Amino acid sequence: MNDCPAHPSAGGDSPARPAADAASAGGSPGPAPDGTGGTGGTGGSASGHRAAEADPEAADPGAALGTDPGADAAPALFTWEFATDPYPAYAWLRTHSPVHRTTLPSGVEAWLVTRYEDARQALADARLSKDPAHHAGPSDAKGKTGIPGERKAELTTHLLNIDPPDHTRLRRLVSKAFTPRRVAAFAPRVQELTDRLIDGFADRGQADLIHDFAFPLPIYAICDLLGVPEEDQDDFRDWAGMMIRHGGGPRGGVARSVKKMRGYLAELIHRKRENPGDDLISDLIRASDHGEHLTENEAAAMAFILLFAGFETTVNLIGNGVYALLCHPEQRERLQRSLAAGESGLLATGIEELLRYDGPVELATWRYATVPLTLGGEEIGAGDPVLVVLAAADRDPERFPDPDRLDLARSDNQHLGYGHGIHYCLGAPLARLEGQTALATLLGRLPDLRLAVEPGELRRRGGLIMRGLRTLPVEFGPGRPPAEGDTPSTL
């Protein structure tokens, strides 16, 4: 039996209104805030349908996500309830309006693509550009996409915002940092970080797995890969924390954190040029010095987006994954038995299933039609923004049998959790390593891990693009110390 609801409901004294928060964007290769700064949300069809008002408690009960809205009534999008469990709304869209025009909380109009085959087509379609310059909307709308503060900080020339040939050139420069061989060589460091973090709370008998574990693990790992000195990594943790609070921090905090990170990266690039090391920033500098034509702004933007892209997807993968296992004890026990037997196959397929079932990236980052095109039977105008809903595509029953069931042994699992095509997530091998190591070590060292609160008390972080928990309080009995060979290698 499933001890939890399909997805946690928002709770607390002040329920989160996801659309009102400084949202986060993510997709291939990773996350970036989308900058939606509205005060609520409505979902609209191309024919002008009005969904719920900004206050989710005032939403039309007939459009509530827990009920069947009927064939003629589109469900409310971007409300409090929607963020809690968007999957019923996505199921309605797949059936009745698979390529759906809507008004986002920020006021920007965009197309949502929800069926698997349409999503794969859109993710690989060269007519859909990543360059915001192709957005045909008004200038104020253009400012509501991308990472808050990236334009002022001159950090826009990164992989999430460019097309070939620049995308090809920049991706080639960094791809060697994420090859399976290099990631496998990094595995002992990931295991060391994982054990160190668990050591920090194992004796307490309780922890917030987001704050104490899922958040710091990928931050420290990507800092190591980039070559950020250990004494500076806590600053990066603070800046990154501000970026994913999504409205929980001071006004303008995201943009200020981006500016601070930009200044630090510029200084670090100068230091690495004088004293290069065996790290990604030094590799970028060496490539630039050997005629690859990487400008300083490009180097800083690349380091920034890799740092930023390298953590929030993994935070959510670990948080959503642990929560799903706690809600499906039979699947969790099956995985624990497999790990105890020294097997790795179920861990490998299990990570892919967790990515499909409730993945870290709900929508792929922005795309813009460069020419008029037809997608899913709808006519997309030149300059229209297109958002591929990965979460909806990965629950499409036309592609995945019994898609709402968690099955860690699911074998035919070509999910879109890390995208598809030339913008496929560059850091996917590292994220998989971190996810596998985190889950295997947690389940091995804290075998009786359990939720410390009722599921209804959990809240999702706000945001249009990413999907993750704000907190994940857990309890556990005395754990065991780390043992050599705890985590079977699957890479």
Coordinates of C-alpha atoms in Angstrom, one line a residue:
M1 CA 0.0 0.0 0.0
N2 CA 1.0 3.6 -0.5
D3 CA 1.3 5.3 2.9
C4 CA 1.3 8.8 1.4
P5 CA -0.9 10.7 -1.0
A6 CA 0.4 10.8 -4.6
H7 CA 2.1 14.1 -3.9
P8 CA 2.2 16.2 -0.7
S9 CA -0.3 19.0 -0.2
A10 CA 0.9 22.4 0.8
G11 CA 0.7 23.2 4.4
G12 CA 2.0 25.5 7.1
D13 CA 0.8 28.9 8.4
S14 CA 1.3 30.6 5.1
P15 CA 0.6 28.3 2.1
A16 CA 3.1 28.8 -0.7
R17 CA 1.7 30.3 -3.9
P18 CA 4.1 28.9 -6.4
A19 CA 3.3 31.3 -9.2
A20 CA 4.0 34.3 -6.9
D21 CA 7.5 33.2 -5.9
A22 CA 10.7 34.0 -7.8
A23 CA 10.4 30.8 -9.8
S24 CA 13.1 28.6 -11.0
A25 CA 13.7 27.3 -14.5
G26 CA 15.4 24.1 -15.4
G27 CA 16.0 21.8 -18.3
S28 CA 18.8 20.8 -20.4
P29 CA 21.5 21.0 -19.1
G30 CA 19.9 22.1 -15.8
P31 CA 17.9 24.7 -13.8
A32 CA 17.6 28.4 -14.1
P33 CA 15.0 30.7 -12.5
D34 CA 12.4 31.7 -15.0
G35 CA 11.6 34.9 -13.3
T36 CA 7.8 34.7 -13.1
G37 CA 6.9 37.3 -10.6
G38 CA 3.2 37.3 -10.7
T39 CA 0.8 37.3 -7.7
G40 CA -1.0 34.1 -8.5
G41 CA -1.9 32.3 -11.7
T42 CA -4.5 31.6 -14.3
G43 CA -4.6 29.1 -17.0
G44 CA -6.2 30.1 -20.3
S45 CA -6.8 28.3 -23.5
A46 CA -6.4 29.9 -26.9
S47 CA -10.2 30.5 -27.0
G48 CA -10.0 32.7 -24.0
H49 CA -11.1 30.3 -21.2
R50 CA -10.6 31.8 -17.7
A51 CA -9.4 29.4 -15.1
A52 CA -9.1 30.0 -11.3
E53 CA -8.3 33.4 -9.9
A54 CA -5.0 34.2 -8.2
D55 CA -6.2 33.1 -4.8
P56 CA -6.2 29.3 -5.0
E57 CA -8.8 29.1 -2.1
A58 CA -11.2 31.0 -4.3
A59 CA -10.8 28.7 -7.3
D60 CA -13.9 27.2 -8.9
P61 CA -14.5 23.8 -7.1
G62 CA -15.5 22.3 -10.4
A63 CA -11.9 22.9 -11.6
A64 CA -10.2 21.6 -8.5
L65 CA -7.5 19.2 -9.2
G66 CA -8.9 16.5 -7.0
T67 CA -12.1 16.2 -9.0
D68 CA -12.9 15.5 -12.6
P69 CA -13.5 18.9 -14.3
G70 CA -15.3 17.3 -17.2
A71 CA -14.5 17.3 -20.9
D72 CA -15.5 20.9 -21.4
A73 CA -13.8 22.6 -18.4
A74 CA -10.0 23.0 -18.4
P75 CA -8.5 22.6 -14.9
A76 CA -6.9 25.6 -13.2
L77 CA -3.2 25.9 -13.8
F78 CA -0.5 27.5 -11.6
T79 CA -2.5 27.5 -8.4
W80 CA -1.6 26.3 -5.0
E81 CA -3.4 23.0 -5.6
F82 CA -1.8 22.6 -9.0
A83 CA 1.7 22.9 -7.6
T84 CA 0.8 20.2 -5.0
D85 CA -0.2 17.7 -7.6
P86 CA -0.2 18.8 -11.2
Y87 CA -0.6 15.4 -12.7
P88 CA -4.4 15.3 -13.0
A89 CA -4.4 18.6 -14.8
Y90 CA -1.7 17.3 -17.1
A91 CA -3.7 14.2 -17.8
W92 CA -6.7 16.4 -18.8
L93 CA -4.4 18.5 -21.1
R94 CA -3.0 15.4 -22.8
T95 CA -6.5 14.2 -23.6
H96 CA -8.3 17.5 -24.5
S97 CA -5.7 20.1 -25.3
P98 CA -2.2 18.5 -25.8
V99 CA -0.6 21.6 -27.1
H100 CA -2.3 24.3 -25.0
R101 CA -2.0 28.0 -25.1
T102 CA -2.1 29.6 -21.7
T103 CA -1.2 32.8 -19.9
L104 CA 1.5 32.3 -17.3
P105 CA 1.4 33.9 -13.9
S106 CA 3.9 36.5 -15.2
G107 CA 1.5 37.5 -17.9
V108 CA 3.6 35.9 -20.7
E109 CA 1.6 33.8 -23.1
A110 CA 3.1 30.5 -24.0
W111 CA 2.3 27.0 -25.4
L112 CA 2.4 24.0 -23.1
V113 CA 3.3 20.7 -24.9
T114 CA 2.1 17.7 -22.8
R115 CA 2.1 14.5 -25.0
Y116 CA 5.3 12.4 -25.2
E117 CA 5.6 12.3 -29.0
D118 CA 4.9 16.0 -29.3
A119 CA 7.4 16.7 -26.5
R120 CA 10.2 14.7 -28.2
Q121 CA 9.5 16.5 -31.4
A122 CA 9.6 19.9 -29.8
L123 CA 12.8 19.2 -27.8
A124 CA 14.7 18.3 -31.0
D125 CA 13.1 20.7 -33.4
A126 CA 15.7 23.2 -34.7
R127 CA 12.9 25.6 -35.5
L128 CA 12.4 26.1 -31.7
S129 CA 15.3 28.3 -30.6
K130 CA 16.7 28.7 -27.2
D131 CA 17.7 32.3 -27.9
P132 CA 15.4 34.8 -26.1
A133 CA 16.0 37.2 -29.0
H134 CA 13.4 35.2 -31.0
H135 CA 10.7 36.0 -28.5
A136 CA 8.1 38.1 -30.3
G137 CA 6.5 39.4 -27.1
P138 CA 6.8 42.9 -25.8
S139 CA 10.0 44.0 -24.1
D140 CA 8.5 43.7 -20.6
A141 CA 7.6 40.1 -21.4
K142 CA 11.1 39.3 -22.6
G143 CA 12.4 40.4 -19.2
K144 CA 10.3 37.7 -17.5
T145 CA 12.1 34.8 -18.9
G146 CA 15.6 33.5 -17.9
I147 CA 17.4 33.9 -14.6
P148 CA 16.7 37.1 -12.7
G149 CA 19.8 39.3 -12.8
E150 CA 21.6 37.4 -15.6
R151 CA 21.3 40.2 -18.1
K152 CA 22.7 42.9 -15.8
A153 CA 25.4 40.5 -14.7
E154 CA 26.4 39.7 -18.3
L155 CA 25.7 36.0 -17.8
T156 CA 23.4 35.3 -20.7
T157 CA 25.8 33.6 -23.1
H158 CA 25.3 30.1 -21.6
L159 CA 24.0 26.8 -23.0
L160 CA 20.4 27.5 -22.0
N161 CA 20.2 30.6 -24.1
I162 CA 22.0 29.8 -27.3
D163 CA 21.7 27.8 -30.5
P164 CA 24.2 26.2 -32.9
P165 CA 26.9 27.0 -33.9
D166 CA 27.7 28.7 -30.6
H167 CA 26.0 26.1 -28.6
T168 CA 28.0 23.3 -30.4
R169 CA 31.2 25.1 -29.7
L170 CA 30.6 25.8 -26.0
R171 CA 29.1 22.4 -25.3
R172 CA 32.1 20.7 -26.8
L173 CA 34.4 22.7 -24.5
V174 CA 32.7 21.4 -21.3
S175 CA 31.4 18.0 -22.4
K176 CA 34.7 16.3 -21.4
A177 CA 34.0 17.2 -17.7
F178 CA 30.9 15.0 -17.7
T179 CA 32.0 11.9 -19.6
P180 CA 31.2 8.6 -18.0
R181 CA 34.9 8.0 -17.4
R182 CA 35.5 11.3 -15.6
V183 CA 32.2 11.0 -13.6
A184 CA 33.2 7.5 -12.5
A185 CA 36.5 8.8 -11.4
F186 CA 34.6 11.4 -9.3
A187 CA 32.5 8.7 -7.6
P188 CA 34.8 8.3 -4.5
R189 CA 34.5 12.0 -3.8
V190 CA 30.7 11.9 -4.1
Q191 CA 30.7 8.9 -1.7
E192 CA 32.9 10.8 0.7
L193 CA 30.7 13.9 0.7
T194 CA 27.6 11.7 1.1
D195 CA 29.0 10.0 4.2
R196 CA 30.2 13.2 5.7
L197 CA 26.8 14.8 5.4
I198 CA 25.0 11.8 6.9
D199 CA 27.6 11.7 9.7
G200 CA 26.5 15.2 10.5
F201 CA 23.0 14.2 11.5
A202 CA 23.0 10.4 11.9
D203 CA 23.3 10.6 15.7
R204 CA 20.4 13.1 16.0
G205 CA 17.7 10.6 15.0
Q206 CA 16.1 13.3 12.8
A207 CA 17.0 15.6 10.0
D208 CA 15.6 17.7 7.2
L209 CA 16.9 15.8 4.2
I210 CA 16.6 18.8 1.9
H211 CA 18.6 21.3 4.1
D212 CA 21.0 18.8 5.7
F213 CA 21.6 16.5 2.7
A214 CA 20.0 16.9 -0.7
F215 CA 21.0 20.6 -1.0
P216 CA 24.6 20.6 0.2
L217 CA 25.7 17.4 -1.6
P218 CA 25.4 18.6 -5.2
I219 CA 26.7 22.1 -4.3
Y220 CA 29.9 20.8 -2.9
A221 CA 30.3 18.3 -5.7
I222 CA 29.9 20.8 -8.5
C223 CA 32.2 23.3 -6.7
D224 CA 34.9 20.6 -6.6
L225 CA 34.5 19.9 -10.3
L226 CA 34.7 23.6 -11.2
G227 CA 37.7 24.2 -8.9
V228 CA 36.1 26.5 -6.3
P229 CA 38.4 26.5 -3.3
E230 CA 37.0 24.7 -0.3
E231 CA 37.2 27.9 1.8
D232 CA 34.8 29.7 -0.7
Q233 CA 32.3 26.9 -1.1
D234 CA 30.0 28.0 1.8
D235 CA 29.6 31.4 0.0
F236 CA 28.4 29.4 -3.1
R237 CA 26.0 27.5 -0.8
D238 CA 24.6 30.7 0.5
W239 CA 24.1 32.2 -3.0
A240 CA 22.6 29.0 -4.3
G241 CA 20.3 28.8 -1.4
M242 CA 19.0 32.3 -2.2
M243 CA 18.4 31.3 -5.8
I244 CA 16.1 28.4 -4.9
R245 CA 14.2 30.0 -2.0
H246 CA 11.7 31.2 -4.6
G247 CA 10.2 34.1 -2.8
G248 CA 11.3 33.1 0.7
G249 CA 14.1 35.6 0.9
P250 CA 14.4 39.3 0.7
R251 CA 13.1 41.1 -2.4
G252 CA 15.8 41.2 -5.1
G253 CA 17.8 38.6 -3.3
V254 CA 18.2 36.3 -6.3
A255 CA 19.5 39.1 -8.5
R256 CA 22.0 40.2 -5.8
S257 CA 23.2 36.6 -5.4
V258 CA 23.7 36.3 -9.2
K259 CA 25.7 39.6 -9.1
K260 CA 27.9 38.4 -6.2
M261 CA 28.5 35.1 -8.0
R262 CA 29.4 36.8 -11.2
G263 CA 31.9 39.0 -9.4
Y264 CA 33.4 36.0 -7.7
L265 CA 33.7 34.0 -10.9
A266 CA 35.4 36.8 -12.7
E267 CA 38.0 37.0 -9.9
L268 CA 38.4 33.2 -9.9
I269 CA 38.9 33.1 -13.6
H270 CA 41.8 35.6 -13.3
R271 CA 43.3 33.5 -10.4
K272 CA 43.0 30.3 -12.4
R273 CA 44.7 31.9 -15.4
E274 CA 47.7 32.7 -13.2
N275 CA 47.6 29.3 -11.4
P276 CA 45.6 26.7 -13.3
G277 CA 44.6 23.4 -11.8
D278 CA 42.9 20.1 -12.7
D279 CA 39.4 21.5 -12.8
L280 CA 36.7 22.7 -15.3
I281 CA 37.3 26.4 -15.0
S282 CA 41.0 25.8 -15.7
D283 CA 40.0 23.7 -18.7
L284 CA 37.8 26.5 -20.0
I285 CA 40.7 28.9 -19.7
R286 CA 43.1 26.6 -21.4
A287 CA 40.7 26.1 -24.3
S288 CA 40.3 29.8 -24.7
D289 CA 44.1 30.4 -24.6
H290 CA 44.5 27.7 -27.4
G291 CA 42.2 29.4 -29.9
E292 CA 38.7 28.1 -29.0
H293 CA 37.6 31.7 -28.9
L294 CA 35.9 31.6 -25.5
T295 CA 35.5 35.1 -24.2
E296 CA 35.8 36.0 -20.5
N297 CA 32.0 36.6 -20.4
E298 CA 31.4 33.2 -22.0
A299 CA 33.7 31.5 -19.5
A300 CA 32.0 33.2 -16.5
A301 CA 28.5 32.5 -17.9
M302 CA 29.5 28.8 -18.5
A303 CA 30.9 28.4 -15.0
F304 CA 27.8 30.1 -13.6
I305 CA 25.2 27.9 -15.4
L306 CA 27.1 24.7 -14.8
L307 CA 27.2 25.6 -11.1
F308 CA 23.6 26.5 -11.0
A309 CA 22.6 23.7 -13.3
G310 CA 24.6 21.3 -11.3
F311 CA 22.7 21.5 -8.1
E312 CA 18.9 22.1 -8.1
T313 CA 18.0 19.2 -10.4
T314 CA 20.0 16.9 -8.1
V315 CA 18.4 18.5 -4.9
N316 CA 15.0 17.7 -6.4
L317 CA 16.0 14.2 -7.6
I318 CA 17.1 13.2 -4.2
G319 CA 14.2 14.9 -2.3
N320 CA 11.5 13.7 -4.6
G321 CA 13.1 10.3 -4.9
V322 CA 13.3 9.7 -1.1
Y323 CA 9.8 11.0 -0.7
A324 CA 8.5 8.6 -3.3
L325 CA 10.2 5.7 -1.7
L326 CA 8.8 6.6 1.7
C327 CA 5.4 6.7 0.1
H328 CA 5.8 3.3 -1.5
P329 CA 7.3 1.0 1.2
E330 CA 7.1 -2.1 -0.9
Q331 CA 9.3 -0.5 -3.6
R332 CA 11.7 0.8 -1.0
E333 CA 12.0 -2.6 0.7
R334 CA 12.6 -4.2 -2.6
L335 CA 15.4 -1.8 -3.3
Q336 CA 16.9 -2.3 0.2
R337 CA 16.9 -6.1 -0.3
S338 CA 18.7 -5.6 -3.7
L339 CA 21.3 -3.3 -2.2
A340 CA 21.9 -5.6 0.7
A341 CA 22.6 -8.4 -1.7
G342 CA 25.2 -6.3 -3.4
E343 CA 23.2 -5.9 -6.6
S344 CA 23.2 -2.7 -8.7
G345 CA 20.5 -3.3 -11.4
L346 CA 17.5 -2.2 -9.4
L347 CA 19.3 0.9 -8.2
A348 CA 20.1 1.9 -11.9
T349 CA 16.5 1.3 -13.2
G350 CA 15.1 2.8 -10.0
I351 CA 16.8 6.1 -10.5
E352 CA 15.4 6.3 -14.0
E353 CA 11.9 5.5 -12.7
L354 CA 12.1 8.1 -10.0
L355 CA 13.1 10.6 -12.7
R356 CA 10.1 9.6 -14.7
Y357 CA 7.6 9.3 -11.9
D358 CA 8.1 12.7 -10.2
G359 CA 11.2 14.2 -11.7
P360 CA 13.1 17.3 -10.7
V361 CA 12.4 19.3 -13.8
E362 CA 8.6 19.8 -14.5
L363 CA 9.0 21.9 -17.6
A364 CA 11.9 22.2 -20.0
T365 CA 13.3 25.7 -20.3
W366 CA 12.0 28.2 -22.8
R367 CA 12.0 27.8 -26.5
Y368 CA 10.8 30.2 -29.2
A369 CA 9.4 29.5 -32.6
T370 CA 11.7 31.0 -35.3
V371 CA 9.1 30.4 -38.0
P372 CA 5.4 29.4 -38.0
L373 CA 5.0 25.7 -37.4
T374 CA 2.5 23.0 -36.6
L375 CA 2.8 21.1 -33.4
G376 CA 0.2 18.6 -32.1
G377 CA -2.3 20.0 -34.5
E378 CA -1.9 23.6 -33.3
E379 CA -0.4 26.5 -35.3
I380 CA 2.5 28.0 -33.4
G381 CA 3.3 31.6 -34.5
A382 CA 6.8 32.8 -35.1
G383 CA 8.2 34.2 -31.9
D384 CA 5.7 32.3 -29.7
P385 CA 7.2 30.8 -26.5
V386 CA 6.9 27.0 -26.2
L387 CA 7.3 25.1 -22.9
V388 CA 7.6 21.3 -23.0
V389 CA 6.0 19.8 -20.0
L390 CA 8.3 16.9 -19.1
A391 CA 6.2 15.9 -16.2
A392 CA 3.2 15.4 -18.4
A393 CA 5.1 13.6 -21.2
D394 CA 6.6 11.2 -18.7
R395 CA 3.1 10.2 -17.5
D396 CA 1.7 9.7 -21.0
P397 CA -0.1 6.3 -21.1
E398 CA 0.5 6.1 -24.8
R399 CA 4.2 5.7 -24.0
F400 CA 4.4 4.3 -20.5
P401 CA 2.0 1.5 -19.4
D402 CA 0.3 2.2 -16.1
P403 CA 2.2 5.5 -15.9
D404 CA 1.0 6.6 -12.5
R405 CA 2.4 3.5 -10.8
L406 CA 6.0 3.6 -9.4
D407 CA 7.9 0.6 -10.6
L408 CA 11.6 0.6 -9.8
A409 CA 12.2 -2.3 -12.2
R410 CA 10.5 -0.6 -15.2
S411 CA 12.8 -1.5 -18.0
D412 CA 11.4 0.3 -21.1
N413 CA 11.9 3.8 -19.6
Q414 CA 12.9 6.3 -22.2
H415 CA 11.8 9.2 -20.1
L416 CA 12.4 12.9 -20.9
G417 CA 13.5 13.9 -17.4
Y418 CA 16.8 15.2 -18.7
G419 CA 15.5 16.4 -22.1
H420 CA 16.2 15.1 -25.6
G421 CA 18.2 16.3 -28.6
I422 CA 21.2 18.6 -28.7
H423 CA 20.1 20.2 -25.4
Y424 CA 20.0 16.9 -23.5
C425 CA 21.3 17.6 -19.9
L426 CA 25.0 17.8 -20.0
G427 CA 25.3 16.9 -16.3
A428 CA 23.0 13.9 -16.4
P429 CA 25.8 11.4 -15.7
L430 CA 26.9 13.4 -12.6
A431 CA 23.3 13.8 -11.4
R432 CA 22.7 10.0 -11.8
L433 CA 25.8 9.2 -9.8
E434 CA 24.8 11.6 -7.0
G435 CA 21.3 10.3 -7.0
Q436 CA 22.3 6.6 -6.9
T437 CA 25.0 7.3 -4.2
A438 CA 22.6 9.3 -2.0
L439 CA 19.7 6.8 -2.1
A440 CA 21.9 3.7 -1.7
T441 CA 23.8 5.2 1.2
L442 CA 20.7 6.6 3.0
L443 CA 18.9 3.3 2.8
G444 CA 21.9 1.4 3.9
R445 CA 23.0 3.5 6.8
L446 CA 19.5 4.6 8.0
P447 CA 17.4 1.5 7.1
D448 CA 14.3 2.6 9.1
L449 CA 14.1 6.1 7.6
R450 CA 10.5 7.5 7.9
L451 CA 8.6 10.7 7.6
A452 CA 8.6 12.9 10.7
V453 CA 5.5 14.8 9.7
E454 CA 2.2 14.1 8.1
P455 CA 2.5 14.3 4.3
G456 CA 0.0 17.2 4.3
E457 CA 2.4 19.4 6.1
L458 CA 5.0 19.2 3.3
R459 CA 5.2 22.1 0.9
R460 CA 6.6 22.4 -2.6
R461 CA 9.0 25.1 -3.6
G462 CA 7.4 27.7 -5.8
G463 CA 8.4 27.9 -9.5
L464 CA 7.2 27.4 -13.0
I465 CA 10.0 25.0 -14.2
M466 CA 11.4 23.0 -11.3
R467 CA 9.6 20.6 -9.0
G468 CA 10.9 20.1 -5.5
L469 CA 10.1 20.0 -1.8
R470 CA 11.0 22.9 0.5
T471 CA 11.6 20.5 3.4
L472 CA 11.7 16.8 4.0
P473 CA 11.7 16.1 7.8
V474 CA 12.6 12.5 8.6
E475 CA 13.2 10.3 11.7
F476 CA 15.3 7.2 12.1
G477 CA 16.8 4.9 14.6
P478 CA 20.6 4.5 15.3
G479 CA 22.4 4.2 12.0
R480 CA 25.5 2.4 11.2
P481 CA 28.8 3.9 10.1
P482 CA 29.9 3.9 6.5
A483 CA 31.3 0.7 5.2
E484 CA 33.6 0.2 2.2
G485 CA 31.6 -0.9 -0.9
D486 CA 28.3 0.5 0.4
T487 CA 27.3 1.8 -3.0
P488 CA 27.5 -0.5 -5.9
S489 CA 28.8 1.1 -9.1
T490 CA 26.5 1.2 -12.0
L491 CA 28.5 3.5 -14.3

